[in-house]
Short mmCIF file of C-alpha atoms in Angstrom, two decimals:
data_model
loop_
_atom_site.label_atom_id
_atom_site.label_comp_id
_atom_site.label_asym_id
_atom_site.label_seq_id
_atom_site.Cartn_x
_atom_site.Cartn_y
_atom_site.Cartn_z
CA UNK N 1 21.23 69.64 29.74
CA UNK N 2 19.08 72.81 31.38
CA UNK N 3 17.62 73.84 27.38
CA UNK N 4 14.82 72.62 27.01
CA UNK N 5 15.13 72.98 23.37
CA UNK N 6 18.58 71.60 22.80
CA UNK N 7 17.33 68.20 25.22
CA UNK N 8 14.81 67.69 22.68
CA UNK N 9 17.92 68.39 19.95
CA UNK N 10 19.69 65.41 21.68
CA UNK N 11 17.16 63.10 22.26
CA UNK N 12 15.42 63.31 18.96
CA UNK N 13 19.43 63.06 17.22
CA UNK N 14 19.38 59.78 19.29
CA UNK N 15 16.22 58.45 17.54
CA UNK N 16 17.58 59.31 14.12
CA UNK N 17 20.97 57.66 14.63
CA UNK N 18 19.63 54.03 14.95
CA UNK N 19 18.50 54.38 11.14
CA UNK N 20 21.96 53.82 10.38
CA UNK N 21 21.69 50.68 10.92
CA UNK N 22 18.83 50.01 8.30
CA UNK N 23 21.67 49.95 5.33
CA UNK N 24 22.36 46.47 5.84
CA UNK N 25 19.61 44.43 4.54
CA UNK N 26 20.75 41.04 5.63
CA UNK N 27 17.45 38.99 6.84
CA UNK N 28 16.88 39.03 10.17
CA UNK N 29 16.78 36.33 12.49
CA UNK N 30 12.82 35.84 13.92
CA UNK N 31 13.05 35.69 17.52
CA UNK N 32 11.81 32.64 18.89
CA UNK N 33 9.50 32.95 21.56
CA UNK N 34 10.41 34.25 24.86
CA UNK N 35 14.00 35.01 23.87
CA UNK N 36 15.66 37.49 26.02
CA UNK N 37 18.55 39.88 25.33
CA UNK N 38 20.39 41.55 27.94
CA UNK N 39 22.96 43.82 28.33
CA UNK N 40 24.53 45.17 32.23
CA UNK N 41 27.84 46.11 31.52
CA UNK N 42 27.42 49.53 28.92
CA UNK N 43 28.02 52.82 30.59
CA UNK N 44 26.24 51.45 33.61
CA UNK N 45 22.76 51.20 31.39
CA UNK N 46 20.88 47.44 32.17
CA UNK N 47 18.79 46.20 29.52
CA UNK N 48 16.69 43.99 28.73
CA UNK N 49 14.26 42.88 25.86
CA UNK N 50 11.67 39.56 25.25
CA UNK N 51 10.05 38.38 22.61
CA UNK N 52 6.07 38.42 24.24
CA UNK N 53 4.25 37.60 21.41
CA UNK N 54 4.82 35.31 18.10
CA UNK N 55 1.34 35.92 16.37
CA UNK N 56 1.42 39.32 15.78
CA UNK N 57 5.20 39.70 16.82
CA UNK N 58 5.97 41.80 19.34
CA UNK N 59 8.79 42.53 21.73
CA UNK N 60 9.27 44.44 24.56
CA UNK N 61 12.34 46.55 25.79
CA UNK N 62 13.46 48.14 29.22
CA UNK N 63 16.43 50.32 29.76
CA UNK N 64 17.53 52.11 33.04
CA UNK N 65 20.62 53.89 34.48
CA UNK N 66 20.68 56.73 37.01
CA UNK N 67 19.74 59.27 34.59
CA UNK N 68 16.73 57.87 32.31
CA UNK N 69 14.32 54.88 32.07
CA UNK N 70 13.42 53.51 28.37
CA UNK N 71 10.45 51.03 27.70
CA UNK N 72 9.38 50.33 24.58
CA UNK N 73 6.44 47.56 22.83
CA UNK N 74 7.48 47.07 19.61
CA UNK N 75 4.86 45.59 16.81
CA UNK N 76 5.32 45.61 13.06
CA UNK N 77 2.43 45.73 10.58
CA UNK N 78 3.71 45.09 7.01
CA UNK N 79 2.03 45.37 3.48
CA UNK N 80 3.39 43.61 0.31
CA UNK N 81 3.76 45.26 -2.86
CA UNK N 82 5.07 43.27 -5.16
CA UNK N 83 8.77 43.86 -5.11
CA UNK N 84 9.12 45.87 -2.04
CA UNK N 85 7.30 45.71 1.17
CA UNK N 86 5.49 48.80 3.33
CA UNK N 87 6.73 48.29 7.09
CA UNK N 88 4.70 50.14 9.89
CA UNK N 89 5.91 51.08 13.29
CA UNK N 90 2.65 49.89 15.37
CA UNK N 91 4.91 50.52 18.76
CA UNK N 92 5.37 52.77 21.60
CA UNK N 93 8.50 54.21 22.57
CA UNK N 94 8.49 56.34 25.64
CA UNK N 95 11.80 57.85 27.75
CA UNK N 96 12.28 59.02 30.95
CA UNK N 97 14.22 61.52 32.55
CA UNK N 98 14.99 60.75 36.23
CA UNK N 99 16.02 64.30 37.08
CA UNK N 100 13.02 66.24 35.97
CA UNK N 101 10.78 63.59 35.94
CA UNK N 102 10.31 64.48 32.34
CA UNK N 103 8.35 62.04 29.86
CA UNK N 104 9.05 61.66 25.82
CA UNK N 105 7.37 60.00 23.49
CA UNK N 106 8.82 58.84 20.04
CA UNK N 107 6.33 58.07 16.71
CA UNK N 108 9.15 56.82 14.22
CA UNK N 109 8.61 57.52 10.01
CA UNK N 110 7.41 54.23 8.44
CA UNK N 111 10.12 51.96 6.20
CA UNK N 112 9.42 50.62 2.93
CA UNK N 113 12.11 47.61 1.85
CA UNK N 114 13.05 47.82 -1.82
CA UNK N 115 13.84 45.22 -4.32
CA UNK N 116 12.95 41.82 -2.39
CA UNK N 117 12.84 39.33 -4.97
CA UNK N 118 14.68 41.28 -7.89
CA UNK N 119 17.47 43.59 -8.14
CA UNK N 120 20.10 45.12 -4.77
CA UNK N 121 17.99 45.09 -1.36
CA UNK N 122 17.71 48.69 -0.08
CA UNK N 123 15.42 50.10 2.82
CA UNK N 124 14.94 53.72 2.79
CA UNK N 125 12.29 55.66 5.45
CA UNK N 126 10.12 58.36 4.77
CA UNK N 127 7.53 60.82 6.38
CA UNK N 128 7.82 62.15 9.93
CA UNK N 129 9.42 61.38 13.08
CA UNK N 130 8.09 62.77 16.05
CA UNK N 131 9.21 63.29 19.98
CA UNK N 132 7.11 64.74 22.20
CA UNK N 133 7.90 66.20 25.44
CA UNK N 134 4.75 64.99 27.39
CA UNK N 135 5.48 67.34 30.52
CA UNK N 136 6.01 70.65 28.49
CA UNK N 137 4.34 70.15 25.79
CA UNK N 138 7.71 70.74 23.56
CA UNK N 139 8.37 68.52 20.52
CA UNK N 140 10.27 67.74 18.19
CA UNK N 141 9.22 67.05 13.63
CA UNK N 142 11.62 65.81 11.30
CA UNK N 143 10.61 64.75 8.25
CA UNK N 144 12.41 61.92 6.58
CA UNK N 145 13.10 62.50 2.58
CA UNK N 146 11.71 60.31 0.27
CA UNK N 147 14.36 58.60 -2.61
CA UNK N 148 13.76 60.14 -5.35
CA UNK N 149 15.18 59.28 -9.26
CA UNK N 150 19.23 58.66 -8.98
CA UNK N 151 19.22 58.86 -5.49
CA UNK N 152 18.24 62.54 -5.26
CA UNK N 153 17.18 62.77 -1.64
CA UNK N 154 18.21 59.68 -0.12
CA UNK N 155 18.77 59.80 3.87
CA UNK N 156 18.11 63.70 4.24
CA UNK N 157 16.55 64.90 7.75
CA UNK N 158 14.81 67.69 8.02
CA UNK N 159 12.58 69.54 11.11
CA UNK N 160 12.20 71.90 14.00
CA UNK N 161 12.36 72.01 17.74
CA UNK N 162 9.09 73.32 18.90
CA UNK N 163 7.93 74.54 22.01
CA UNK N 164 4.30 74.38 23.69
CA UNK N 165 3.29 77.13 21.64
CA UNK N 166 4.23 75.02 18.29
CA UNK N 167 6.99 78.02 17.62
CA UNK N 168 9.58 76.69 16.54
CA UNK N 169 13.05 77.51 18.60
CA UNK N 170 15.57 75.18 16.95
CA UNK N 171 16.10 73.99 13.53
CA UNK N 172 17.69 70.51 12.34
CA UNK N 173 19.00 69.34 9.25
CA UNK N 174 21.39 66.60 8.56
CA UNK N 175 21.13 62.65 6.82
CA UNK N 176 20.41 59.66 8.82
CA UNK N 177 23.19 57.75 7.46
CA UNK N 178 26.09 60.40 8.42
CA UNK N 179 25.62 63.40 10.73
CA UNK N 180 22.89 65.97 12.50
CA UNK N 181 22.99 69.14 12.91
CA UNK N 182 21.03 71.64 14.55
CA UNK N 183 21.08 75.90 14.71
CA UNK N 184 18.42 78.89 16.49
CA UNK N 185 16.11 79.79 14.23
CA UNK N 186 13.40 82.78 14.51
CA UNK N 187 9.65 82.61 14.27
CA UNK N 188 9.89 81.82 10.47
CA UNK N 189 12.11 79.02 11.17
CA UNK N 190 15.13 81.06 9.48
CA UNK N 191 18.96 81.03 11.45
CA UNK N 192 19.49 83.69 13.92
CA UNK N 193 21.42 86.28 13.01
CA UNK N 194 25.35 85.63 14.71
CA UNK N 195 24.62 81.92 15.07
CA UNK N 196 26.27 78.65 13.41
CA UNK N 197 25.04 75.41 12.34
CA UNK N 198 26.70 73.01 14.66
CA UNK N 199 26.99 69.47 14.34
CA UNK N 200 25.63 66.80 17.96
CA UNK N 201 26.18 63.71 15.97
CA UNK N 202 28.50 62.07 12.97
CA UNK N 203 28.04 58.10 12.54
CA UNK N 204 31.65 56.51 14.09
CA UNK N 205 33.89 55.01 11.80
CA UNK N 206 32.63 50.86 11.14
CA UNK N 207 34.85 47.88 10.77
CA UNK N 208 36.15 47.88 7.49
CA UNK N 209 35.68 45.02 5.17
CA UNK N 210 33.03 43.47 7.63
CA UNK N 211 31.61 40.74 6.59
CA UNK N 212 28.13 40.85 8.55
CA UNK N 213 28.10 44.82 7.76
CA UNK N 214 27.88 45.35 11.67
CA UNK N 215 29.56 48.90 13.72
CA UNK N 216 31.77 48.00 16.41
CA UNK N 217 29.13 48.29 18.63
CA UNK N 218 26.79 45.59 16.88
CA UNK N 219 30.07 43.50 17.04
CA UNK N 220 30.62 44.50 21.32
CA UNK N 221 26.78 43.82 22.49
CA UNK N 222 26.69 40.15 20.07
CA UNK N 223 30.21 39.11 21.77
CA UNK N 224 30.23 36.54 24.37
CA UNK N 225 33.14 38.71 26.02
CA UNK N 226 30.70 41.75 27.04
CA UNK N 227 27.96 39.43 27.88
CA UNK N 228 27.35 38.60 31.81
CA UNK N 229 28.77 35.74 33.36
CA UNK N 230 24.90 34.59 34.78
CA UNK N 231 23.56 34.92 31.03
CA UNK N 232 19.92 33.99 30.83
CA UNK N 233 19.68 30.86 28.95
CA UNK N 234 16.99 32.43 26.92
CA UNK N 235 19.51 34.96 25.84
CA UNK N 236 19.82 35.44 21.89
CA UNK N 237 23.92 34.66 21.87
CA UNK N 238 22.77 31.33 22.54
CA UNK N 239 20.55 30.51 19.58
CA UNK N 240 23.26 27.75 18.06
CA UNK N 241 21.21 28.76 14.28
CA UNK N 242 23.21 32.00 15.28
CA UNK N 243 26.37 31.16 16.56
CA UNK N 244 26.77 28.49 13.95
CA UNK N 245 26.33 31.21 11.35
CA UNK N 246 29.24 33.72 13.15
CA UNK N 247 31.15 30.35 12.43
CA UNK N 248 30.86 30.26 9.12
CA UNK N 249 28.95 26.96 9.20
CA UNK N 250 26.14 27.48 7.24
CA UNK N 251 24.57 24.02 7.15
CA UNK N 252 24.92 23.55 10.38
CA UNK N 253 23.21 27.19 10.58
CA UNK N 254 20.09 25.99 8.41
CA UNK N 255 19.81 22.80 11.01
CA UNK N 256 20.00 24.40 13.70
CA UNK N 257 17.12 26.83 12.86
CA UNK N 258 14.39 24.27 11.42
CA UNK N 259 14.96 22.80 14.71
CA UNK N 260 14.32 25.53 16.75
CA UNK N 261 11.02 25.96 14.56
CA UNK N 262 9.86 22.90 14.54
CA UNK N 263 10.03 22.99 19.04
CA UNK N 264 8.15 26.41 19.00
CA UNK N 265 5.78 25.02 16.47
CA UNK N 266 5.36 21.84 19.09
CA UNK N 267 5.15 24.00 22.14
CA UNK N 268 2.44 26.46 20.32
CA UNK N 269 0.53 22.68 19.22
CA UNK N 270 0.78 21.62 23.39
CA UNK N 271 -0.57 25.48 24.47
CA UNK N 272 -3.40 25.00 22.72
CA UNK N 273 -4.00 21.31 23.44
CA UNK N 274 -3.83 22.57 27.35
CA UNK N 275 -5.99 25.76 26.73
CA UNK N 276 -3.24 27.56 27.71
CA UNK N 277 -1.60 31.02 27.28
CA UNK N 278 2.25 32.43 27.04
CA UNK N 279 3.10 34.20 29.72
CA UNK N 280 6.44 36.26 29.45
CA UNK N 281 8.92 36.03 32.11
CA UNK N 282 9.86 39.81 32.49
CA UNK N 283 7.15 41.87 31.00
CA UNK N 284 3.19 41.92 31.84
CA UNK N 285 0.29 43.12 29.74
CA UNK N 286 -0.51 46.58 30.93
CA UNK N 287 -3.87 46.66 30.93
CA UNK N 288 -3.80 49.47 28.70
CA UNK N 289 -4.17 49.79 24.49
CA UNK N 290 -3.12 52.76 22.94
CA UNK N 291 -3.52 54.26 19.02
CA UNK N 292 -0.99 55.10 16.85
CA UNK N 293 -0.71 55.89 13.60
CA UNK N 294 -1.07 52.57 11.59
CA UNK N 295 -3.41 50.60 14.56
CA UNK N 296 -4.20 49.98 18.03
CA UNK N 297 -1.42 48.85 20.50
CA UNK N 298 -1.36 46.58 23.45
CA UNK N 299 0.76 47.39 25.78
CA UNK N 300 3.26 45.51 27.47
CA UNK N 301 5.29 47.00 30.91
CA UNK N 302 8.47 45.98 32.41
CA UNK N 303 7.25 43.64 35.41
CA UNK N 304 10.85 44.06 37.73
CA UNK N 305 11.79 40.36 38.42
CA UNK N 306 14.54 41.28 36.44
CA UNK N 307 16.35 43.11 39.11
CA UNK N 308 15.25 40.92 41.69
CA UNK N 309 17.29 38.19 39.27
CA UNK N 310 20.16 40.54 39.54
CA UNK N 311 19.90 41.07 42.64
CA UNK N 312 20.24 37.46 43.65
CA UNK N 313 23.14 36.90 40.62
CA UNK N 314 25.08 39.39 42.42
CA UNK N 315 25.29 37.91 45.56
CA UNK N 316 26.38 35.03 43.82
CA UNK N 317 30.39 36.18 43.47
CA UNK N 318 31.78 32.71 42.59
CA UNK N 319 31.17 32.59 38.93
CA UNK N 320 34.91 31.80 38.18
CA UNK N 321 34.99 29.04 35.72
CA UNK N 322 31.85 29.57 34.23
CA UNK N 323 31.62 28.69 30.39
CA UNK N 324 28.53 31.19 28.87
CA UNK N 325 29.15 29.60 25.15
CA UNK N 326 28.31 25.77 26.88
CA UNK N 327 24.99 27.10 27.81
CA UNK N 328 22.05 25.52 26.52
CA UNK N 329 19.41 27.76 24.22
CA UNK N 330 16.45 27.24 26.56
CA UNK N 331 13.83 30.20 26.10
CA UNK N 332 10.93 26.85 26.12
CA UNK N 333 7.48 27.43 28.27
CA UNK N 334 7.76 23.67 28.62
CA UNK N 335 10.85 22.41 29.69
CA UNK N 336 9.96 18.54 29.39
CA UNK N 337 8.41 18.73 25.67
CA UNK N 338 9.73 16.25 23.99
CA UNK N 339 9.54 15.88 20.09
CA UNK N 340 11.66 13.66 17.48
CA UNK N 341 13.26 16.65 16.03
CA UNK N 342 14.67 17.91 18.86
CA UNK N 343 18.20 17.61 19.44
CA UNK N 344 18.83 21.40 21.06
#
């Protein structure tokens, strides 16, 4: 895209479309420790996440394909309320564009989750998201509606395109959980004259009946069919808590995940016994802390032995016969801990 303005339109449409996913409210798994995702085989994109830290978690993310580079450290803070819990972004999201050489940075709204121990589990986000360009100066406010009484409110988006100057070029309007649009505006932030609202984004259709709420895309990216054939044994697909549950075997689920516990609880008991610290496998502390909104930030960089790993797995061709759902869940620091409980 050569506008500046309408790049900013897409990117910032891409940060808004992942709230979409915040309508299901099923519990999360916790990552264990040094569990990796990746993903090499999506529109030629090759990414990678791992869990870094377990007391405050944190993860960190890294993206790349010939035309932009994502990292990301991502930290919750959380407050309790009662019935509902506060949920704070304390992360850093930053994108670049190979091209121009062009840096963004993303400050998402914080979350509040409604109705935890009484009543139907909702999330809603409010306040403002914003991207900046770092190189221009450009950026990009929405502001996320509150839910008001009845629902009066509930997903709306709302926010300009401005440039250096904070003028603002571009409006947007739309709702998080369906569609964005975006339209020139003048200084007052009012439509140009002979222009149209036009729509950049509308939610794809979702698997009907679903029974773990996921898009097809959730469904793709969890499969052991789009996974690689050299999967990481730390790689989340593995966790047999999880795959157990896609089964439908719940006990087997609940077993499966106390165990899992009870070895990271062991391996944090032998770390401190030894004086020793975690060290991730693909990400390095950068030596740098940074502020946001809600707190200070730590920040974690992609270290590249990941594509010296693929390097190597690629001149490895004879993979023929290889059975990923076999593979042992192994994301450990130490591989020859041995406790009673463990039977992974």
């Amino acid at each position: 895209c050569e506008d500046p303005y309408l790049k900013m339109v897409y990117a910032a449409t891409w940060a808004v479309s992942v709230y979409f996913a915040y309508q299901r409210t099923w519990k999360p798994f916790n990552p264990i420790l040094g569990e990796t995702y990746e993903m090499v085989n999506h529109d030629e994109i090759v990414f990678l996440a791992e869990q870094v830290c377990h007391h405050p978690p944190m993860s960190s993310g890294h993206a790349e394909n010939k035309h932009f580079m994502y990292d990301v450290t991502s930290k919750l803070k959380t407050k309790f309320l009662g019935n509902s819990v506060d949920v704070y972004p304390v992360g850093r999201t930053r994108v670049k564009l190979k091209r121009t050489g062009e840096a963004l940075d993303l400050i998402p709204p914080p979350t509040k989750v409604h109705n935890l121990i009484f009543g139907r589990t909702w999330v809603d986000s409010s306040g403002e998201m914003i991207l900046t360009n770092l190189t221009s100066g450009d950026k990009v406010v929405l502001y996320f509606q509150p839910c008001g009484w009845f629902g009066a409110g509930r997903y709306e988006v709302d926010g300009y395109v401005y440039n250096a100057d904070e003028e603002p070029k571009i409006l947007m309007t739309g709702k998080w959980n369906t569609s964005m649009s975006y339209q020139p505006c003048d200084m007052d932030g009012e439509p140009l004259p002979g222009t149209e609202l036009k729509e950049v984004w509308r939610v794809a259709d979702v698997p009907k009946n679903d029974k773990f709420q996921f898009t097809h895309f959730a469904h793709k990216i969890n499969s052991f069919d789009t996974a690689p054939k050299t999967l990481l044994p730390s790689d989340s697909r593995l966790r047999p808590d999880r795959y157990a549950l896609e089964k439908g075997d719940l006990s087997k689920a609940g077993a499966e995940k106390s165990r899992l516990e009870e070895r990271q609880r062991a391996e944090k008991r032998w770390r401190e016994t030894k004086k020793e610290l975690f060290v991730p496998k693909w990400f390095q502390l950068a030596g740098e802390v940074t502020s946001t909104p809600w707190g200070e930030l730590e920040i974690y960089e992609y270290n590249g032995k990941y594509d010296e790993h693929r390097a190597i797995v690629a001149d490895c061709t004879d993979d023929d016969g290889i059975d990923i759902e076999s593979t042992k869940f192994n994301p450990w620091q130490y591989q020859d801990l041995g406790i009673q409980t463990e039977a992974i």
